[in-house]
XYZ file of C-alpha atoms in Angstrom:
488
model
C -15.426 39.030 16.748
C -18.803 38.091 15.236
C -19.568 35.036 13.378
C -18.652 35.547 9.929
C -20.580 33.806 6.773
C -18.484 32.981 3.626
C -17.976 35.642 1.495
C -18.394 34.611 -2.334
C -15.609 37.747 -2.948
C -12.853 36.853 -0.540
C -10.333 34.022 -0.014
C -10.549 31.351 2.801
C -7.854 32.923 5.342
C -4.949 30.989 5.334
C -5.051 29.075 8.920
C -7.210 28.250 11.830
C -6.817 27.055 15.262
C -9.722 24.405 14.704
C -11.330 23.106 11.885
C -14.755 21.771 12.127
C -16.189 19.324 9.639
C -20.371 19.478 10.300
C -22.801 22.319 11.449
C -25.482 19.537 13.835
C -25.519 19.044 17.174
C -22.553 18.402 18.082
C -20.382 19.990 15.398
C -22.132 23.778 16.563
C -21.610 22.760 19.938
C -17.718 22.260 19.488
C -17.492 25.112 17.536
C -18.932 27.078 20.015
C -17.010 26.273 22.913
C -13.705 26.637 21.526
C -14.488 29.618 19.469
C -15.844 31.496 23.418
C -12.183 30.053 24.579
C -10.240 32.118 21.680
C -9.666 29.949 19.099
C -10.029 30.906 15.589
C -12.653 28.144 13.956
C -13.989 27.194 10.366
C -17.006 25.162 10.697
C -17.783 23.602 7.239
C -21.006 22.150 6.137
C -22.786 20.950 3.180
C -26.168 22.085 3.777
C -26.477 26.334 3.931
C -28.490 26.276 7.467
C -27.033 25.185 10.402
C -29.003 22.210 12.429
C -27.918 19.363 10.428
C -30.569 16.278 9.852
C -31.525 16.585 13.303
C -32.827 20.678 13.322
C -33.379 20.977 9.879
C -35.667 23.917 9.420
C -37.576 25.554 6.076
C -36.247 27.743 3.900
C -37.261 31.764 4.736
C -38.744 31.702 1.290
C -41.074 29.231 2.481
C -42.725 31.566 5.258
C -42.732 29.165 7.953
C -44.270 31.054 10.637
C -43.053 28.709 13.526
C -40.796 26.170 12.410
C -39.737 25.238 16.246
C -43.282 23.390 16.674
C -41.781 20.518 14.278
C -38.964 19.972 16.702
C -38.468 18.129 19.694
C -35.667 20.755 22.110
C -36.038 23.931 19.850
C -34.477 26.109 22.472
C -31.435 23.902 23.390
C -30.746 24.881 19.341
C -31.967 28.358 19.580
C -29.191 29.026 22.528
C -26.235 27.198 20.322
C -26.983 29.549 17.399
C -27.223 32.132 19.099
C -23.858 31.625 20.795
C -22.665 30.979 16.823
C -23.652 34.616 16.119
C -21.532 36.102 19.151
C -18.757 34.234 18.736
C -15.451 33.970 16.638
C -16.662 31.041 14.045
C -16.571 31.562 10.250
C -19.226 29.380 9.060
C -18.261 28.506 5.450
C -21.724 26.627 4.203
C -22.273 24.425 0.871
C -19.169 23.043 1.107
C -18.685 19.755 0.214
C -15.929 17.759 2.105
C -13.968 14.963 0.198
C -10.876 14.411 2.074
C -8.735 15.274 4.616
C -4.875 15.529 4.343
C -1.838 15.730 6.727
C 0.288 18.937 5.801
C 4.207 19.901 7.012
C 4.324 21.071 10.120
C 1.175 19.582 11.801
C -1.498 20.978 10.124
C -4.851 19.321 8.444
C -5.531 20.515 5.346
C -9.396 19.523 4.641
C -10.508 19.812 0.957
C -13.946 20.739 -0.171
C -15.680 21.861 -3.180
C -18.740 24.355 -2.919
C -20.861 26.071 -6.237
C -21.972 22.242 -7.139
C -25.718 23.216 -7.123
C -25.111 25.567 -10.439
C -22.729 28.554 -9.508
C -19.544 26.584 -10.747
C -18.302 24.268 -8.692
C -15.061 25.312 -7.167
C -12.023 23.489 -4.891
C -11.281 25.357 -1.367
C -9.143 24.190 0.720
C -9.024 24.858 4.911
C -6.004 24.181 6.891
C -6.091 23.809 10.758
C -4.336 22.790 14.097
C -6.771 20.580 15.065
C -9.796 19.078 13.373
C -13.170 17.662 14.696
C -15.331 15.581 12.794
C -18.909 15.843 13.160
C -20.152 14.574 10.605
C -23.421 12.655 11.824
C -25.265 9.699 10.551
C -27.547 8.235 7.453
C -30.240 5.956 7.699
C -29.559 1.979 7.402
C -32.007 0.854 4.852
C -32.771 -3.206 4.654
C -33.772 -3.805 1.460
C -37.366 -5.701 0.755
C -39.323 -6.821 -2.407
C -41.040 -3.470 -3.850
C -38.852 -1.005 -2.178
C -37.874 0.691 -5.157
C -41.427 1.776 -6.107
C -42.283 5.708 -6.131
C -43.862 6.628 -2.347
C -41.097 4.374 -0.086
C -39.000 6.845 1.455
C -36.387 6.702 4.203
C -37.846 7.642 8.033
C -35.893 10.142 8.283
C -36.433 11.035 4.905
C -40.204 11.660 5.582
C -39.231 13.843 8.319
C -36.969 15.716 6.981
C -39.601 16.593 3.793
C -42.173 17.302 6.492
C -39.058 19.656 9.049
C -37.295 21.534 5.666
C -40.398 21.244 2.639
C -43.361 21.551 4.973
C -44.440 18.847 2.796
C -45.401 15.326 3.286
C -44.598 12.143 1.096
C -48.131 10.686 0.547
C -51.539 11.022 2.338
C -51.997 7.537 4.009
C -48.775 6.637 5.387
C -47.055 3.231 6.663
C -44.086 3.857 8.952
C -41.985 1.083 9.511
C -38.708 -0.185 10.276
C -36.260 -0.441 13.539
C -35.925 1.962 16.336
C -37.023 4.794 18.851
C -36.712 7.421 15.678
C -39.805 5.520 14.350
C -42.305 6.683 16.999
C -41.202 10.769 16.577
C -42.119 10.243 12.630
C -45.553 8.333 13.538
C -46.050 11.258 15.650
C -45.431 14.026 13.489
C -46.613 12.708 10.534
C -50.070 12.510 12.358
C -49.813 15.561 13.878
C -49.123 17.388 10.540
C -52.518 15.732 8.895
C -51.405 12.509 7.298
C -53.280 9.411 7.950
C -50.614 6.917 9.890
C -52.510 3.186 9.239
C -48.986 1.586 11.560
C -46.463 2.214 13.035
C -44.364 -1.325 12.262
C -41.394 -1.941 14.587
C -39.252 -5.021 14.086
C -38.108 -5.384 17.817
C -39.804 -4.834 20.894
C -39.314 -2.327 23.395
C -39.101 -5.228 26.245
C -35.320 -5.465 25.824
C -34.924 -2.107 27.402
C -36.201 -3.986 30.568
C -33.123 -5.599 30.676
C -31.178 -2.961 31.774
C -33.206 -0.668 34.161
C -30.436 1.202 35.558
C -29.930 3.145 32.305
C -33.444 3.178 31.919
C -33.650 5.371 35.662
C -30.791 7.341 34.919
C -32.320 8.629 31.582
C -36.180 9.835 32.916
C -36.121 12.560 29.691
C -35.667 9.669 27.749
C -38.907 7.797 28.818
C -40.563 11.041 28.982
C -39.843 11.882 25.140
C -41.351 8.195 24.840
C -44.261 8.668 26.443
C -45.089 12.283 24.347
C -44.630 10.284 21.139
C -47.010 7.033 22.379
C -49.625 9.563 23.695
C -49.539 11.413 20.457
C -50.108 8.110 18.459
C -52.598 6.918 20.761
C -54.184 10.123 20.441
C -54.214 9.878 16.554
C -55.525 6.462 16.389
C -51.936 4.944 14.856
C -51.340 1.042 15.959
C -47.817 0.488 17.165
C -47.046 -3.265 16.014
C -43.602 -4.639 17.383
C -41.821 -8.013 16.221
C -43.234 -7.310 12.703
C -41.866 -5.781 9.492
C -43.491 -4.470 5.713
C -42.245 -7.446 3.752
C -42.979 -6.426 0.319
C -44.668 -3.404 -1.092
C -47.405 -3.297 -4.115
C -48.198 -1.186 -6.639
C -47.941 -0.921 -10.266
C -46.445 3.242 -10.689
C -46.795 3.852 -7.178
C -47.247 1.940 -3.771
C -50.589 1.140 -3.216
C -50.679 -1.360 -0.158
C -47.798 -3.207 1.839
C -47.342 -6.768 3.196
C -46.985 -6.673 7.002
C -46.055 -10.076 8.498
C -44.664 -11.223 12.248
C -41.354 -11.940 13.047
C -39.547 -14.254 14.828
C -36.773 -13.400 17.386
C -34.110 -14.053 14.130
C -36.483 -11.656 12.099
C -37.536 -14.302 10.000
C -40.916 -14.081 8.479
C -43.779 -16.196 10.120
C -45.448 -18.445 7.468
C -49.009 -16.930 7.204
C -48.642 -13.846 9.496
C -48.997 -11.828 6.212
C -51.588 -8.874 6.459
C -51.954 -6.615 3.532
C -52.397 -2.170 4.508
C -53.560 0.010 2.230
C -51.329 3.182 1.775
C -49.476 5.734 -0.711
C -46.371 5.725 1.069
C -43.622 4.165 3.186
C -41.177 5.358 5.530
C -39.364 2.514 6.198
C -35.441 3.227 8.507
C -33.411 0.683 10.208
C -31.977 2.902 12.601
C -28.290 5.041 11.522
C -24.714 4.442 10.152
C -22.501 6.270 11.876
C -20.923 8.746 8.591
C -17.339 8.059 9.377
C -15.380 7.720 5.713
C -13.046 10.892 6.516
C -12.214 9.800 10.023
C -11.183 5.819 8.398
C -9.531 7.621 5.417
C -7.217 9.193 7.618
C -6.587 5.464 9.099
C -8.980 6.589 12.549
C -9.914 3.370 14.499
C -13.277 1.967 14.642
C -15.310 -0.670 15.894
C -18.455 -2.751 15.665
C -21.730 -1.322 17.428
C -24.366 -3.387 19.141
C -26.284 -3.158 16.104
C -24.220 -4.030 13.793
C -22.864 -0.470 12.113
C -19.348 0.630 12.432
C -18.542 3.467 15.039
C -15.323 5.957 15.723
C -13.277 4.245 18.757
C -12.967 7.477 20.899
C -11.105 8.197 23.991
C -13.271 10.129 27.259
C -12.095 13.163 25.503
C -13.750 12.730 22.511
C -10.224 12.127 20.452
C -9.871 9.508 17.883
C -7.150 6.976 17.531
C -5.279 9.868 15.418
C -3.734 12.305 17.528
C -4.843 16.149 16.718
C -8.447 15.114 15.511
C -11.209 14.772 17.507
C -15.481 13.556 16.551
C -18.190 13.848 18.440
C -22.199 13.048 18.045
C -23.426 9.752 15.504
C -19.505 9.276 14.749
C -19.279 7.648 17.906
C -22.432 5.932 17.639
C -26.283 6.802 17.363
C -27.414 8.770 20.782
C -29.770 11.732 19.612
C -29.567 15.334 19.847
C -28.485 15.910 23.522
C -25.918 13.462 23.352
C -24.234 14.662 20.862
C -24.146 18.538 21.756
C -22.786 17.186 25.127
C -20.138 15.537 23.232
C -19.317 18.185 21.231
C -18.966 20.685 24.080
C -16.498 17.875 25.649
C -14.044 18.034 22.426
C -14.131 21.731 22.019
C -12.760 21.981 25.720
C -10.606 19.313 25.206
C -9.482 20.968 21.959
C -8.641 24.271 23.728
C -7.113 22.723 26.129
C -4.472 21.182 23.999
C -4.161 24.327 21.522
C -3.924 26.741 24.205
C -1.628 24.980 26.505
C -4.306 25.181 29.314
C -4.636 21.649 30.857
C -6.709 23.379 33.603
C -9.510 23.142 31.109
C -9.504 19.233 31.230
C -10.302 19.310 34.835
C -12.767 21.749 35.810
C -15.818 21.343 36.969
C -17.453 22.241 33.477
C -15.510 19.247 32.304
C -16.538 16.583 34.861
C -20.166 17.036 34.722
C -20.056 17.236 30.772
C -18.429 13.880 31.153
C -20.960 12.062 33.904
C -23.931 13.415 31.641
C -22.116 12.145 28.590
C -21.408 8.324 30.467
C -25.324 8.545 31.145
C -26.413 9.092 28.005
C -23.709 7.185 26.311
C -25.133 4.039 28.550
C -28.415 4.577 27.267
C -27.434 4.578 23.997
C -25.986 1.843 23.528
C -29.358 0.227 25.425
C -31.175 1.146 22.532
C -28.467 -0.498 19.812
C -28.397 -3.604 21.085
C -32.976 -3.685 21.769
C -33.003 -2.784 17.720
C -30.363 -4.770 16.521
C -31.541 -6.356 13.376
C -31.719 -10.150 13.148
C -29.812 -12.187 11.241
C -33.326 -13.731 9.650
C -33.868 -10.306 7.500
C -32.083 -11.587 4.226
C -35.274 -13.972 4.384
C -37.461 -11.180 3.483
C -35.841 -11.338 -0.027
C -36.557 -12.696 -3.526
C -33.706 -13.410 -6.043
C -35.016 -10.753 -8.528
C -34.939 -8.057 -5.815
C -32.941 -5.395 -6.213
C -30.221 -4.794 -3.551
C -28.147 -2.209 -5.218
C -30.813 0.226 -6.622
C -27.951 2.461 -8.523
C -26.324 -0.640 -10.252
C -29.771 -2.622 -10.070
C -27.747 -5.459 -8.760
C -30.614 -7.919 -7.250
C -29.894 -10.496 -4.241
C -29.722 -13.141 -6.655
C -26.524 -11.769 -8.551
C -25.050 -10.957 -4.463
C -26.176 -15.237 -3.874
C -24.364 -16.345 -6.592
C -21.586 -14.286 -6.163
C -21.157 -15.709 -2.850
C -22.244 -19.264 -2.873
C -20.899 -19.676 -6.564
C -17.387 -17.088 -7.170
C -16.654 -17.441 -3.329
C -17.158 -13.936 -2.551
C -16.727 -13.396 1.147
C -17.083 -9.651 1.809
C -18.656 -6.600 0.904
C -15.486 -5.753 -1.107
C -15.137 -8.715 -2.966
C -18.780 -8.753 -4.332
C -18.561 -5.139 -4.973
C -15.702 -6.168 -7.472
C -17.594 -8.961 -8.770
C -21.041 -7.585 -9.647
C -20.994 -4.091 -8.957
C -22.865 -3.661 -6.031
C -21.903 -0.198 -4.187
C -20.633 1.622 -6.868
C -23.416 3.740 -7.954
C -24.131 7.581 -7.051
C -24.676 6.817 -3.008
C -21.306 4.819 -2.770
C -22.858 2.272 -0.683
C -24.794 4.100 1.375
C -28.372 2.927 0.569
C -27.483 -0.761 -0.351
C -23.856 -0.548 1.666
C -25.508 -2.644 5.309
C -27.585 -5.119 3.176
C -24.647 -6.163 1.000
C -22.428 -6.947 3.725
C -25.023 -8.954 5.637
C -25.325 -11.023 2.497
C -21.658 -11.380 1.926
C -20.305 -12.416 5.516
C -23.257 -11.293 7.656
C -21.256 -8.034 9.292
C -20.437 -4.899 8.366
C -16.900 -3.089 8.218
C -15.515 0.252 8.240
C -14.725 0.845 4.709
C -11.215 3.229 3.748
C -12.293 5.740 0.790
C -9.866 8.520 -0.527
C -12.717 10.538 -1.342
C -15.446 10.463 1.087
C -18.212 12.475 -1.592
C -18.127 12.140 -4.922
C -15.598 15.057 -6.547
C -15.313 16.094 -9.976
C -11.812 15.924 -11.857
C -11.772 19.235 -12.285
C -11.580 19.281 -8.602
C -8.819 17.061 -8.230
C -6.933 18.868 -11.159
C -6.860 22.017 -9.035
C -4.869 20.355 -6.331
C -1.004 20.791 -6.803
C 1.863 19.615 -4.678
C 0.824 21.804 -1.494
C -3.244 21.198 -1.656
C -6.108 22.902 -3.426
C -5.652 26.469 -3.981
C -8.195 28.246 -1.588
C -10.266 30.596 -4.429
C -12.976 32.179 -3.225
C -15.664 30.248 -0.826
C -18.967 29.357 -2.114
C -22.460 31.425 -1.216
């Protein structure tokens, strides 16, 4: 059977063999596979193209001629959807996932709402044998003096404007930050006309030195590296490591930023400061695993070698939770390849299971999925722990700056809820000044407030992992949402 779209006239059918909670990398890629292995699957996503952050693409209104030449791997996407087309998935897109529940019998029952963007929105509701969770990353953001100006923008942000709006967020622009991901937005940036004054990186790129047996067993790695620095070189963009934009001016808009050395705590050096002109920022401190619906259903988790909060995952991709499986940034941040290797691993796994064919577990397929996976995996976690960021960070900021931009909750009000009403975690401070309980839920200002409350992050338990309207929640009765008809 051919992949089927939502249809805004007929119900959600009743069950699936596999439910699948994210249309990236590695949600398509599980899909796939256990679709081609006969099981019936609903992949569910909030965006209505399939990709996710990594191969997001324009809009056909937009008349994109070739969209591929803003992406790194086009074809390794191009195969995966085209697999999607031949194969027995019903993609149900714009739907909005809030929570997943445990039904009678064994089944997950995973609750979304779709119509939110002005069609009325409306509750569905997917039940399932078995559920993966793919539900990828969002940027960590470190909060600095003047980041809440017009023209700073998230890394990814930047390239996602550039990938999905063919547009870009100023005309002289700053990139700065943590992490491999800043070099690919240097580079495109450039390469789509923008003038790129830095690239600022907070760490170095000697700590991946230390460890030059991941380094040799990842050569596409280096390569992808070495594209990016050429491209930079090519453009004229300076790469400056062990430094960090500090504060941003501007009176309506940014106008200039504050660049200044670091030490190895990321602490400011007294008197490195060195003022760039610009009109924007794109400033990321690498990604936060998106986990809230795999905690909410009481899924394990642990701390990364950067500091975020990751799925704890056994080698078959399952979570601590028997009958659901996650795959890709859950797990931890590895890029594109990583996770579609993943996800192929849990869809076999998955079929395995729901089909009674242990066989699967063991094949060949199976054990080279899982030495690539181990290869990647290692390198990964390589490049947490070389852009970890320092304890020294919370230096960069003032009292009046604002932490929480929703609540406009400054560092000041965090400080004295610490030092003064003996606040010691993100929790308690949330509870105390409101920090975190704005629109994004903690997203944007969710790392920096738990640095400044105990100097670590946890994995936080929500019951609703996007916001939901009550007229949502009043359509639920005793058995779950009633299903209605799925969104465009």
């Amino acid at each position: 059977m051919p992949t089927s779209e939502s249809d805004p006239h007929g119900p959600v059918p009743e069950l699936y063999d596999l439910a699948v909670v994210g249309a990236g990398c590695a949600g398509l890629s599980g899909a796939v596979t256990a679709a081609e292995l006969g099981l019936s699957v609903a992949l569910l996503d909030a965006s209505g193209q399939t990709g996710g952050q990594y191969y997001r693409h324009p809009a056909p209104a937009l008349g994109a001629v070739r969209p591929e030449a803003l992406h790194h791997d086009w074809s390794a996407f191009a195969e995966l959807r085209r697999r999607q087309k031949a194969c027995r998935v019903t993609r149900l897109a714009r739907h909005h996932v809030w929570a997943v529940t445990r039904e009678d019998g064994d089944l997950w029952a995973v609750h979304a709402v779709t119509g939110a963007d002005g069609d009325g929105e409306r509750s569905v509701r997917v039940r399932a044998r078995a559920l993966l969770l793919a539900t990828g990353a969002y940027e960590r953001q470190l909060p600095f003096p003047g980041w809440t100006l017009p023209g700073v923008v998230g890394a990814g942000g930047a390239q996602a404007m550039l990938k999905s709006g063919l547009v870009l967020p100023g005309r002289r622009i700053v990139v700065a930050g943590s992490g491999p991901l800043l070099l690919a937005v240097g580079s495109s940036l450039a390469a789509a006309g923008a003038r790129v004054p830095a690239v600022v990186e907070a760490s170095g790129y000697l700590r991946y030195a230390r460890r030059p047996r991941a380094l040799a067993a990842n050569p596409r790695k280096l390569a992808e590296a070495a594209v990016h620095g050429a491209a930079l070189l090519r453009h004229g963009v300076r790469v400056r490591t062990r430094s960090a934009v500090t504060a941003v001016h501007g009176r309506d808009r940014v106008e200039a930023v504050t660049v200044s050395r670091l030490d190895r705590e990321w602490r400011p050096v007294q008197g490195t400061g060195r003022r760039i002109a610009c009109d924007a920022l794109a400033v990321g401190f690498g990604l936060v695993p998106q986990t809230e619906l795999a905690t909410g259903l009481g899924c394990a988790a642990h701390r990364t070698a950067d500091g975020a909060s990751a799925l704890v995952l056994d080698p078959l991709q399952e979570t601590s939770v028997p009958g659901v499986w996650a795959a890709g940034e859950t797990g931890g941040a590895g890029g594109a390849q990583l996770a579609r290797e993943e996800g192929e691993v849990a869809g076999l796994a998955i079929a395995a299971r729901l089909t009674g064919r242990p066989a699967l577990v063991r094949s060949g397929r199976m054990r080279e999925l899982r030495r690539r996976r181990a290869r990647m995996r290692a390198f990964a976690d390589v490049m947490a722990a070389a852009h970890a960021p320092g304890d020294g960070w919370t230096r960069w900021l003032a009292d009046d700056t604002d932490v929480c931009r929703c609540e406009e909750v400054t560092a000041g009000r965090i400080r004295e809820a610490v030092a003064g009403l003996g606040a010691r975690d993100a929790r308690s401070v949330k509870l105390l000044t409101r920090a975190g309980m704005g629109w994004c839920q903690g997203r944007v200002c969710g790392a920096a407030v738990a640095c400044l409350a105990s100097g670590r992050g946890v994995a936080e338990r929500r019951p609703l992992a996007v916001p939901v309207t009550l007229s949502s929640l009043a359509a639920l009765d005793g058995a779950g949402a009633d299903p209605g008809p799925p969104g465009p």
